[in-house]
Amino acid sequence: SKRVFKKTSGNGQLTLYLGKRDYVDHVDSVDAVEGVLKIDPADLGDRKVWIQLACAFRYGREDLDVIGLSFRKDIWIQHIQLYPDAGHKPTLTEMHNTLLQKAGEQGHAFTFNIPTNLPCSVTLQPGPDDKGKACGVDFEVKAYLAKSADDPDEKIDKKDTCRLVIRKIQFAPDNTGSGQKAELCKSFMMSDKPVFLEASLDKEIYYHGDSIPVTLKIKNETNKVVKKIKVTVDQTTDVVLYSADKYTKNVLCEEFGETVEGNATFDKTLSITPLLANNKEKRGLALDGRLKDEDTNLASTTMSGMDKEILGILVSYKIKVNLMVSGGGLC
C-alpha cells in the first residue's frame, strides 16, 4: 500500500522506482536515497546502464543553452554502473524489497548517500511571465544508457533516459533555544526625552504556518503620541555559488492601530504569520524546493554549520518593528 514513484524511459528499457521524494538532512547525516531500476537488457549493444544522483544549481533558462550559455552547474554528482554488474551491492532495506517486488526479476537495487555539506533544495519563485524550470538548487536521480558515465562527447538520446527530481529538506531541531531580544532608544527633535522600545520573541525557531508572537515593551517619555506600530518580516537570500548576489525581499508587512500616549507605557504581544500564500507574485523569493506544481513554503532558514564554499543559496529572516510617532517621527 506504500506509494511508489515511477518513471519509464521513452524506449521502455529503463524504469526508475523510488519510495519517496523527500530526504531529510538531520545535520549530522542525510536519509539515504534507496531505489530500484528495472532494466531490459535487450538491444543495449555496447552501452551500459548508469544511475546517477546530481545536486545542481540552475541559474538560467534552458533555451539560453542553445547560444552557448550554461544554465546548470553541477555542485555534486555520483554515478553508479548497474548493468553489466560492476559490483554495486547495497545492503537491501525494507524500501528496496518493496520496490524490487514492484519491478520484478529485472530490478536492480541502488543506494546513494548524500553528503551532509550539500545545500538543501531551494527554488527561486519565478515571475508570472517566466517559462521553463525555476532557478535554484535541485537534486535529480537519472538513469540512462551510455558507453561511459560522463563522456562530454557522447550524445545521450532523451529516449534513453528517465529521471525523478527529489528534495533534500531540513527539519529544525526540537531543542530550540530562547528567542532573541532587541532594544532601541530614540530621541526626537523638540523633545528632551526619548522613546524606549524593546521587542522580543519567545523562542528561536518557528515552523511553517506558525503564528509568531512579537512582545513589545514601549516606554514613551516624550510628549508625542505613538500613532501606530508596523511589523515587517524580510527574507534575505544570499546566492553564494556564482556571485556575491545578496538581496532582501519583504514577506510580511502589518500595521497595528495601537497607540501610546505621551509619558505612558505599553506592553503587549502582537502576532504575525508570514505565508507564501500572501507572496505568490514576488519574483525571486526563495522557496523550499518544489516538485512540479506541488505547494511549498517560504524557504526555511539555512542551518549554520554547513560548508559555505559549496552552499548554493543561504536564506535568513529578520523581523523589524517601527513606531509611527506624531509629528512625522519614526522609531
PDB file of C-alpha atoms in Angstrom, residues 32 34-35 90-100 109 111:
ATOM      1  CA  ALA A  32      19.902   7.547   2.042  1.00  0.00           C
ATOM      2  CA  GLU A  34      17.224   3.920  -1.879  1.00  0.00           C
ATOM      3  CA  GLY A  35      15.772   2.941  -5.240  1.00  0.00           C
ATOM      4  CA  PRO A  90      23.817  -2.181  -1.452  1.00  0.00           C
ATOM      5  CA  THR A  91      22.540  -3.687   1.769  1.00  0.00           C
ATOM      6  CA  LEU A  92      18.893  -4.353   0.980  1.00  0.00           C
ATOM      7  CA  THR A  93      16.404  -2.477   3.127  1.00  0.00           C
ATOM      8  CA  GLU A  94      12.653  -2.762   3.550  1.00  0.00           C
ATOM      9  CA  MET A  95      12.328   0.041   0.984  1.00  0.00           C
ATOM     10  CA  HIS A  96      14.465  -1.880  -1.539  1.00  0.00           C
ATOM     11  CA  ASN A  97      12.425  -5.054  -1.051  1.00  0.00           C
ATOM     12  CA  THR A  98       9.150  -3.197  -1.594  1.00  0.00           C
ATOM     13  CA  LEU A  99      10.452  -1.655  -4.824  1.00  0.00           C
ATOM     14  CA  LEU A 100      12.009  -4.926  -6.029  1.00  0.00           C
ATOM     15  CA  ALA A 109      18.729  -2.056  -6.273  1.00  0.00           C
ATOM     16  CA  THR A 111      21.726   3.358  -2.817  1.00  0.00           C
TER      17      THR A 111
END
